[in-house]
Short mmCIF file of C-alpha atoms in Angstrom, two decimals:
data_model
loop_
_atom_site.label_atom_id
_atom_site.label_comp_id
_atom_site.label_asym_id
_atom_site.label_seq_id
_atom_site.Cartn_x
_atom_site.Cartn_y
_atom_site.Cartn_z
CA MET A 28 63.78 112.08 72.75
CA THR A 29 61.39 109.80 74.64
CA PRO A 30 62.89 108.60 77.95
CA ARG A 31 63.42 104.82 78.14
CA SER A 32 62.54 104.67 81.84
CA LEU A 33 58.94 103.63 82.46
CA ARG A 34 59.10 105.36 85.83
CA VAL A 35 60.13 108.68 84.23
CA ARG A 36 57.38 108.37 81.63
CA LEU A 37 54.68 107.71 84.23
CA LEU A 38 55.88 110.44 86.57
CA GLY A 39 56.29 112.95 83.74
CA GLY A 40 52.85 112.16 82.35
CA ALA A 41 51.24 112.38 85.78
CA ALA A 42 52.96 115.68 86.62
CA ILE A 43 51.92 117.24 83.29
CA ALA A 44 48.35 115.94 83.53
CA ILE A 45 47.95 117.21 87.10
CA PHE A 46 49.43 120.59 86.16
CA VAL A 47 47.09 120.98 83.18
CA ALA A 48 44.08 119.96 85.27
CA LEU A 49 44.97 122.42 88.04
CA ALA A 50 45.63 125.19 85.50
CA VAL A 51 42.17 124.67 84.00
CA ALA A 52 40.73 124.59 87.52
CA TRP A 53 42.51 127.88 88.31
CA ILE A 54 41.04 129.58 85.24
CA MET A 55 37.53 128.31 85.89
CA MET A 56 37.60 129.07 89.61
CA THR A 57 38.89 132.60 88.97
CA LEU A 58 36.09 133.21 86.48
CA LEU A 59 33.53 131.77 88.87
CA PHE A 60 34.81 133.96 91.70
CA GLU A 61 34.65 137.03 89.47
CA ARG A 62 31.10 136.18 88.46
CA HIS A 63 30.19 135.54 92.10
CA ILE A 64 31.36 138.91 93.39
CA GLU A 65 29.60 140.62 90.48
CA ARG A 66 26.36 138.94 91.49
CA ARG A 67 26.91 139.98 95.10
CA VAL A 68 27.45 143.58 93.97
CA GLU A 69 24.30 143.39 91.82
CA VAL A 70 22.33 142.21 94.87
CA ASP A 71 23.71 145.06 97.03
CA LEU A 72 23.02 147.66 94.34
CA THR A 73 19.50 146.35 93.86
CA ARG A 74 18.85 146.54 97.62
CA ASN A 75 20.07 150.14 97.71
CA GLY A 76 17.96 150.86 94.65
CA LEU A 77 14.86 149.58 96.41
CA GLN A 78 15.57 152.02 99.26
CA LEU A 79 15.70 154.84 96.76
CA VAL A 80 12.47 153.70 95.10
CA ALA A 81 10.74 153.50 98.48
CA ALA A 82 11.64 157.14 99.23
CA LEU A 83 11.16 158.43 95.65
CA LYS A 84 8.84 161.39 94.96
CA LEU A 85 8.32 163.86 92.17
CA ALA A 86 8.46 167.60 92.69
CA PRO A 87 5.66 169.74 91.09
CA GLY A 88 7.89 170.36 88.10
CA GLY A 89 8.63 166.65 87.66
CA ARG A 90 12.05 166.74 89.26
CA PRO A 91 12.81 163.55 91.32
CA LEU A 92 13.12 163.77 95.08
CA ALA A 93 14.11 161.21 97.72
CA ASP A 94 13.62 161.76 101.42
CA GLN A 95 15.98 158.92 102.35
CA HIS A 96 19.29 157.94 100.71
CA PRO A 97 21.32 154.71 100.97
CA SER A 98 23.43 154.70 104.12
CA ASP A 99 26.73 153.44 102.61
CA PRO A 100 29.26 156.27 103.29
CA ARG A 101 30.91 155.69 99.92
CA PHE A 102 27.91 157.35 98.27
CA ASP A 103 29.04 160.58 99.93
CA GLU A 104 32.70 160.33 98.97
CA PRO A 105 33.57 161.85 95.55
CA ALA A 106 34.83 159.34 92.96
CA SER A 107 34.52 156.52 95.49
CA GLY A 108 33.35 154.04 92.86
CA LEU A 109 29.83 153.67 94.30
CA TYR A 110 27.14 155.89 92.80
CA TRP A 111 23.36 156.37 92.46
CA GLN A 112 21.34 158.62 90.24
CA LEU A 113 17.59 159.42 89.73
CA SER A 114 16.78 160.94 86.33
CA THR A 115 13.70 162.41 84.67
CA ALA A 116 13.26 164.77 81.80
CA ALA A 117 12.84 167.60 84.33
CA GLY A 118 16.07 167.00 86.26
CA VAL A 119 18.51 164.71 87.99
CA LEU A 120 19.10 163.77 91.63
CA GLN A 121 22.36 161.97 92.37
CA SER A 122 24.78 160.91 95.09
CA ARG A 123 27.54 163.25 96.24
CA SER A 124 30.08 160.65 95.06
CA LEU A 125 29.29 161.66 91.45
CA TRP A 126 30.22 165.25 92.23
CA ASP A 127 29.52 167.11 88.99
CA GLU A 128 29.48 163.99 86.79
CA THR A 129 26.50 161.93 85.66
CA LEU A 130 25.87 158.31 84.91
CA PRO A 131 25.30 157.34 81.27
CA VAL A 132 21.61 157.23 80.45
CA SER A 133 20.30 153.92 79.20
CA ALA A 134 17.77 153.37 76.46
CA VAL A 135 17.21 149.73 77.41
CA ALA A 136 15.99 150.14 80.99
CA GLY A 137 12.33 149.35 81.48
CA THR A 138 9.76 149.01 84.19
CA HIS A 139 9.74 145.22 84.19
CA GLY A 140 12.72 144.61 86.45
CA TRP A 141 16.27 145.58 87.12
CA LYS A 142 18.73 145.42 84.23
CA THR A 143 22.49 144.98 84.54
CA ARG A 144 25.08 146.20 82.10
CA LEU A 145 28.67 147.42 81.80
CA ALA A 146 29.28 151.01 80.81
CA GLN A 147 32.02 153.60 80.74
CA GLY A 148 31.29 156.06 83.49
CA PRO A 149 32.73 159.18 85.09
CA PHE A 150 36.32 159.48 86.33
CA ASP A 151 37.43 157.07 83.54
CA GLN A 152 35.93 154.17 85.41
CA GLN A 153 34.22 151.16 83.93
CA LEU A 154 31.01 150.65 85.84
CA LEU A 155 28.72 147.78 86.64
CA LEU A 156 25.30 149.40 86.31
CA VAL A 157 21.98 148.24 87.77
CA GLU A 158 18.99 150.24 86.55
CA ARG A 159 15.24 150.30 85.96
CA GLU A 160 12.40 152.77 85.39
CA VAL A 161 9.73 153.36 88.05
CA ARG A 162 6.64 155.53 88.18
CA PRO A 163 6.05 156.98 91.69
CA ASP A 164 2.79 158.39 90.41
CA SER A 165 0.77 156.54 87.84
CA GLN A 166 -0.02 159.85 86.19
CA GLY A 167 3.49 161.21 86.49
CA ALA A 168 6.69 160.78 84.47
CA ALA A 169 8.90 157.70 84.68
CA VAL A 170 12.05 157.95 86.79
CA LEU A 171 15.25 156.18 85.74
CA VAL A 172 16.85 154.70 88.85
CA GLN A 173 20.55 153.84 88.38
CA LEU A 174 23.14 152.49 90.78
CA ALA A 175 26.74 151.77 89.77
CA HIS A 176 29.89 150.18 91.14
CA ASP A 177 33.44 150.63 89.86
CA ARG A 178 34.33 147.34 88.13
CA GLU A 179 38.05 147.91 88.60
CA ALA A 180 37.69 147.18 92.30
CA LEU A 181 35.95 143.93 91.44
CA LEU A 182 38.73 142.96 89.01
CA ALA A 183 41.36 143.77 91.65
CA ALA A 184 39.59 141.50 94.15
CA SER A 185 39.40 138.78 91.50
CA ALA A 186 43.13 139.16 90.69
CA GLU A 187 44.07 138.93 94.37
CA PHE A 188 41.95 135.81 94.70
CA GLY A 189 43.63 134.38 91.56
CA ARG A 190 47.12 134.93 93.00
CA GLU A 191 46.27 133.27 96.30
CA LEU A 192 44.51 130.44 94.50
CA ALA A 193 47.52 129.95 92.20
CA LEU A 194 49.83 129.60 95.22
CA PHE A 195 47.47 127.10 96.81
CA LEU A 196 47.14 125.09 93.60
CA LEU A 197 50.92 125.09 93.13
CA ILE A 198 51.33 123.57 96.59
CA LEU A 199 48.53 121.13 95.76
CA TRP A 200 50.34 120.22 92.52
CA ALA A 201 53.49 119.39 94.48
CA ILE A 202 51.49 117.24 96.91
CA LEU A 203 49.68 115.42 94.09
CA ALA A 204 52.95 114.93 92.20
CA ALA A 205 54.45 113.35 95.32
CA ALA A 206 51.37 111.16 95.62
CA ALA A 207 51.77 110.19 91.95
CA TRP A 208 55.42 109.30 92.60
CA LEU A 209 54.34 107.08 95.50
CA GLN A 210 51.68 105.48 93.33
CA VAL A 211 54.15 104.81 90.52
CA HIS A 212 56.70 103.47 92.99
CA LEU A 213 54.18 101.07 94.50
CA GLY A 214 52.82 100.17 91.06
CA LEU A 215 56.27 99.29 89.71
CA ARG A 216 57.37 97.39 92.80
CA PRO A 217 56.18 94.03 91.35
CA LEU A 218 58.53 94.64 88.40
CA ALA A 219 61.47 94.82 90.83
CA ARG A 220 60.55 91.34 91.99
CA VAL A 221 60.43 90.18 88.35
CA ARG A 222 63.87 91.76 87.83
CA GLY A 223 65.27 89.78 90.77
CA ASP A 224 63.74 86.57 89.44
CA LEU A 225 65.23 87.26 86.01
CA ALA A 226 68.65 87.75 87.58
CA ALA A 227 68.31 84.36 89.27
CA LEU A 228 67.15 82.88 85.97
CA GLN A 229 70.21 84.26 84.21
CA ARG A 230 72.51 82.76 86.81
CA ASN A 231 70.69 79.44 86.76
CA PRO A 232 68.64 78.43 83.68
CA SER A 233 66.85 75.82 85.79
CA ALA A 234 65.32 78.55 87.94
CA ARG A 235 61.88 79.93 87.21
CA LEU A 236 60.05 83.14 87.98
CA THR A 237 58.08 82.68 91.18
CA ALA A 238 54.29 82.67 91.29
CA GLY A 239 52.05 85.15 93.08
CA HIS A 240 52.73 88.20 90.91
CA ALA A 241 50.14 90.87 90.17
CA LEU A 242 47.40 89.82 87.74
CA GLU A 243 48.66 92.28 85.12
CA ILE A 244 52.17 90.81 85.26
CA GLU A 245 51.15 87.16 85.46
CA PRO A 246 50.94 86.66 81.65
CA LEU A 247 54.47 88.06 81.25
CA VAL A 248 55.77 85.78 84.01
CA ASN A 249 54.14 82.74 82.41
CA ALA A 250 55.59 83.63 78.99
CA ILE A 251 59.11 84.05 80.44
CA ASN A 252 58.85 80.74 82.30
CA ALA A 253 57.70 79.00 79.13
CA LEU A 254 60.62 80.51 77.21
CA ALA A 255 63.07 79.47 79.94
CA ALA A 256 61.71 75.91 79.92
CA ALA A 257 62.07 75.73 76.13
CA ARG A 258 65.62 77.10 76.35
CA GLU A 259 66.56 74.56 79.01
CA GLN A 260 65.17 71.72 76.91
CA ASP A 261 67.12 72.94 73.87
CA LEU A 262 70.24 73.12 76.02
CA GLU A 263 69.76 69.56 77.26
CA ARG A 264 69.25 68.29 73.73
CA ALA A 265 72.39 70.10 72.56
CA LYS A 266 74.42 68.63 75.42
CA HIS A 267 73.19 65.13 74.61
CA ARG A 268 74.01 65.61 70.92
CA ALA A 269 77.50 66.81 71.80
CA ALA A 270 78.05 63.84 74.10
CA ASP A 271 76.80 61.43 71.44
CA LEU A 272 79.11 63.05 68.88
CA VAL A 273 82.12 62.76 71.15
CA HIS A 274 81.48 59.13 72.05
CA GLY A 275 80.78 58.32 68.41
CA LEU A 276 84.13 59.73 67.30
CA LYS A 277 86.30 58.20 70.02
CA THR A 278 86.45 54.74 68.45
CA PRO A 279 87.14 55.92 64.86
CA LEU A 280 89.86 58.25 66.11
CA ALA A 281 91.49 55.47 68.11
CA ALA A 282 91.38 53.23 65.01
CA LEU A 283 92.94 55.96 62.86
CA ALA A 284 95.68 56.48 65.45
CA ALA A 285 96.47 52.77 65.32
CA GLN A 286 96.55 52.84 61.51
CA SER A 287 98.91 55.82 61.66
CA ARG A 288 101.30 53.95 63.97
CA ARG A 289 101.29 50.88 61.73
CA ALA A 290 101.87 53.01 58.62
CA ARG A 291 104.78 54.79 60.27
CA GLU A 292 106.28 51.45 61.37
CA ALA A 293 105.91 50.20 57.76
CA GLY A 294 107.87 53.21 56.50
CA ALA A 295 104.93 55.17 55.09
CA THR A 296 105.94 58.29 56.97
CA GLU A 297 104.16 60.74 54.64
CA ALA A 298 100.88 58.82 54.89
CA ALA A 299 101.25 58.62 58.68
CA ASP A 300 101.83 62.39 58.89
CA GLY A 301 98.66 62.99 56.88
CA LEU A 302 96.69 60.72 59.19
CA ASP A 303 98.13 62.46 62.24
CA ARG A 304 97.06 65.87 60.92
CA ALA A 305 93.55 64.57 60.27
CA ILE A 306 93.42 63.00 63.73
CA THR A 307 94.63 66.28 65.30
CA ALA A 308 91.93 68.27 63.48
CA ALA A 309 89.22 65.81 64.51
CA THR A 310 90.52 65.79 68.10
CA THR A 311 90.33 69.58 68.17
CA VAL A 312 86.67 69.44 67.15
CA VAL A 313 85.97 66.80 69.79
CA GLU A 314 87.71 68.85 72.48
CA GLY A 315 85.71 71.88 71.36
CA GLU A 316 82.41 70.02 71.70
CA LEU A 317 83.44 68.70 75.11
CA ALA A 318 84.37 72.21 76.24
CA ARG A 319 81.08 73.65 74.97
CA ALA A 320 79.10 70.93 76.69
CA ARG A 321 80.99 71.60 79.90
CA VAL A 322 80.41 75.36 79.61
CA ALA A 323 76.68 74.77 79.08
CA THR A 324 76.63 72.63 82.21
CA ILE A 325 78.41 75.34 84.19
CA ARG A 326 75.89 77.97 83.09
CA SER A 327 72.96 75.77 84.11
CA THR A 328 74.13 75.44 87.71
CA ARG A 329 74.55 77.90 90.53
CA SER A 330 78.06 79.19 91.19
CA PRO A 331 79.44 78.26 94.62
CA GLN A 332 82.27 80.00 96.42
CA THR A 333 85.47 77.96 96.11
CA SER A 334 88.89 78.38 97.71
CA PRO A 335 91.36 77.88 94.80
CA ARG A 336 94.58 77.26 96.70
CA GLU A 337 94.13 73.51 97.28
CA SER A 338 93.05 72.88 93.68
CA ILE A 339 96.02 74.79 92.29
CA GLU A 340 98.48 72.95 94.52
CA ALA A 341 96.95 69.61 93.50
CA LEU A 342 97.30 70.46 89.80
CA ILE A 343 100.89 71.57 90.32
CA GLY A 344 101.59 68.28 92.11
CA VAL A 345 100.47 66.43 88.99
CA LEU A 346 102.53 68.66 86.68
CA GLU A 347 105.66 68.12 88.81
CA GLN A 348 105.45 64.42 87.91
CA THR A 349 105.55 65.15 84.17
CA GLU A 350 108.68 65.30 82.03
CA PHE A 351 108.32 69.03 81.26
CA GLY A 352 107.27 70.00 84.80
CA SER A 353 109.73 68.09 86.89
CA THR A 354 112.54 70.61 86.33
CA LEU A 355 110.48 73.74 87.08
CA VAL A 356 110.04 75.82 90.21
CA PHE A 357 106.37 76.52 90.97
CA GLU A 358 105.50 79.51 93.16
CA VAL A 359 102.01 79.80 94.64
CA ASP A 360 100.95 83.05 96.30
CA VAL A 361 97.20 82.57 96.76
CA ALA A 362 95.55 83.60 100.02
CA ASP A 363 93.50 80.98 101.87
CA GLU A 364 90.61 83.45 102.25
CA LEU A 365 90.30 84.00 98.50
CA ARG A 366 86.95 82.74 97.22
CA LEU A 367 86.00 82.37 93.56
CA PRO A 368 82.48 81.97 92.09
CA ILE A 369 83.29 78.64 90.43
CA ALA A 370 82.93 74.98 91.36
CA VAL A 371 86.05 72.94 92.22
CA GLU A 372 85.80 70.69 89.14
CA ASP A 373 85.29 73.71 86.89
CA LEU A 374 88.26 75.46 88.47
CA ASN A 375 90.36 72.37 87.73
CA GLU A 376 89.28 72.41 84.08
CA LEU A 377 90.00 76.14 83.91
CA MET A 378 93.41 76.09 85.58
CA GLY A 379 94.56 72.74 84.18
CA PRO A 380 95.16 73.90 80.57
CA LEU A 381 96.62 77.23 81.71
CA LEU A 382 99.08 75.62 84.13
CA GLU A 383 100.00 72.96 81.57
CA ASN A 384 100.67 75.64 78.95
CA ALA A 385 102.80 77.62 81.39
CA ALA A 386 104.78 74.51 82.38
CA ARG A 387 105.36 73.47 78.75
CA PHE A 388 106.74 76.84 77.67
CA ALA A 389 108.53 77.92 80.91
CA ARG A 390 112.30 77.72 81.27
CA ARG A 391 112.63 77.56 85.04
CA ARG A 392 109.76 79.29 86.86
CA VAL A 393 105.94 79.33 86.94
CA ARG A 394 104.19 81.69 89.33
CA VAL A 395 100.51 81.65 90.40
CA THR A 396 99.16 84.60 92.37
CA GLY A 397 95.72 85.48 93.74
CA ALA A 398 94.15 88.70 94.94
CA THR A 399 90.85 89.72 96.56
CA GLU A 400 90.78 93.48 96.02
CA PRO A 401 89.19 95.17 94.21
CA ASP A 402 88.06 91.99 92.39
CA SER A 403 88.86 88.29 92.70
CA LEU A 404 91.89 87.59 90.53
CA LEU A 405 94.06 84.63 89.55
CA SER A 406 97.24 85.15 87.54
CA ILE A 407 99.59 82.56 85.92
CA GLU A 408 103.06 83.68 84.76
CA GLU A 409 106.06 81.91 83.28
CA ASP A 410 109.58 82.83 82.16
CA GLY A 411 109.38 81.22 78.72
CA PRO A 412 109.67 82.82 75.28
CA GLY A 413 106.21 84.32 75.59
CA MET A 414 103.67 84.76 72.82
CA VAL A 415 102.80 87.62 70.50
CA LEU A 416 100.12 89.46 72.48
CA GLU A 417 98.13 90.37 69.37
CA GLN A 418 97.84 86.69 68.48
CA ALA A 419 96.92 85.73 72.04
CA GLU A 420 94.29 88.45 72.34
CA ALA A 421 92.84 87.55 68.93
CA LEU A 422 92.65 83.95 70.12
CA ILE A 423 90.58 84.72 73.24
CA LYS A 424 88.43 87.49 71.78
CA PRO A 425 84.66 86.81 71.44
CA GLY A 426 84.10 84.57 68.41
CA GLY A 427 87.42 82.74 68.71
CA ARG A 428 86.95 79.02 68.09
CA LEU A 429 88.67 75.91 69.38
CA ASP A 430 88.95 74.47 65.89
CA GLU A 431 90.83 77.62 64.84
CA ALA A 432 93.25 77.61 67.78
CA GLY A 433 95.89 75.59 65.97
CA THR A 434 98.42 75.02 68.77
CA ARG A 435 97.97 73.18 72.03
CA ARG A 436 98.60 76.46 73.85
CA GLY A 437 95.81 78.07 71.82
CA ARG A 438 93.33 75.28 72.58
CA GLY A 439 94.09 75.57 76.29
CA LEU A 440 93.51 79.33 76.22
CA LEU A 441 90.18 78.97 74.45
CA ILE A 442 88.95 76.31 76.86
CA ALA A 443 89.97 78.55 79.77
CA ARG A 444 88.22 81.53 78.14
CA ASP A 445 84.93 79.65 77.70
CA ILE A 446 84.91 78.35 81.28
CA ALA A 447 85.83 81.79 82.67
CA GLU A 448 83.04 83.47 80.73
CA ALA A 449 80.56 80.80 81.83
CA THR A 450 81.30 81.75 85.46
CA HIS A 451 81.04 85.51 84.70
CA GLY A 452 84.81 85.91 84.67
CA ARG A 453 87.11 87.63 82.20
CA ILE A 454 90.46 86.40 80.88
CA THR A 455 93.21 88.82 79.78
CA MET A 456 96.70 88.43 78.38
CA GLY A 457 99.86 90.35 79.15
CA SER A 458 103.63 90.23 79.45
CA SER A 459 104.97 88.75 82.65
CA GLU A 460 107.68 90.30 84.81
CA LEU A 461 109.37 86.91 84.51
CA GLY A 462 109.79 87.44 80.77
CA GLY A 463 107.10 85.17 79.38
CA LEU A 464 103.30 85.24 79.09
CA GLN A 465 100.91 86.27 81.85
CA VAL A 466 97.31 85.03 81.83
CA SER A 467 94.87 86.65 84.29
CA ILE A 468 91.30 85.68 85.15
CA THR A 469 89.14 88.27 86.93
CA TRP A 470 85.77 87.78 88.62
CA SER A 471 83.97 90.95 89.62
CA ARG A 472 82.89 91.02 93.25
CA THR A 473 79.61 92.62 92.14
CA PRO A 474 78.85 90.98 88.81
CA THR A 475 76.56 92.88 86.54
CA VAL A 476 73.51 90.92 85.47
CA VAL A 477 71.97 92.13 82.24
CA VAL A 478 68.19 92.18 82.63
CA PRO A 479 65.90 93.65 79.97
CA SER A 480 64.30 96.91 81.12
#
């Protein structure tokens, strides 16, 4: 499965590429070192061979003789891995290191230079052979001069070099991988700035991504800004259409309400009831459009930090003057230091329907509490008959609509839900300890902003 993180992809690709490159380098460098030491051995064997040629003579019977031998002590140590041999048809002269063994005779050696080959030699050793034919006497027989070195020693040196080189390259791989991580980190840093700008844009649609980004990111920034501008324009047009719709319906609804009253006074109760139902349905749609327009306005502005206590007490003061609120006891337990990410007027529109619902359905008590830990929380409880929680939760779930709310309580809950969500809050329903319904609104202290990765 391909990782979704761009950082992981870049780091993984860089680590693999560096490893493969260093592995190829290890193979090539090991081969080059092996070839290098073989050439050095060839040079040393050739130099020793020239010493033998310089001292080479032929005995009267054609047997080779050499007054001076190479000085390397390994030529005198049996099976040491370093050997020389002079051969003619009449006999052989060889180093003591060969003991009673002989080097394999070559049919390819000539008098036109030294030849190098690999051959299986004495003591089960594979040898690197350097050989040529020389004529000490132009009238005499040719002498095959051969010098050999055990190739196993060369391979052991090459293997030791390979192990040390592998350790070095492994350390180098770690260093280069760390450098690649730093490069990726610095390369992706401009995207962190874009992420921050996007978070600000999500909180405030009027914001724009700042200029001065890297050239490679600039087209993306311009495209996002253009999209944000188009979205803001669409939002403004939608708000204006909603306002026009609301103002256009106010007069017809007022006229219908007057007709309903006159019909009821004339005794046409059934007709008046039908008009009232139609007016209620139309009013619900109007309230829905007003709420949506207000929510859009909330989302297009930055969220301040508001102390809710004064607003709640002011709303309760209004409710205490109403017929259904004058007989109730209101309890407010909201700390002065509590701060909510919502403007005062938006808080009033959020708490107004909830407090009115609680006051309408309460018997004696309405309680408002606030908390700061672990999240900012407001809770409204009453001691009324309550409401079926399944119906309440279905009403405020995503997709619930104001024109489907039905009751005044339902419309108030939906308006509160939309305003809470617009300020990154969450509304929940529950049973109150007082016996009725409890409505809670929670704002996370560290709101999660969804930004595309």
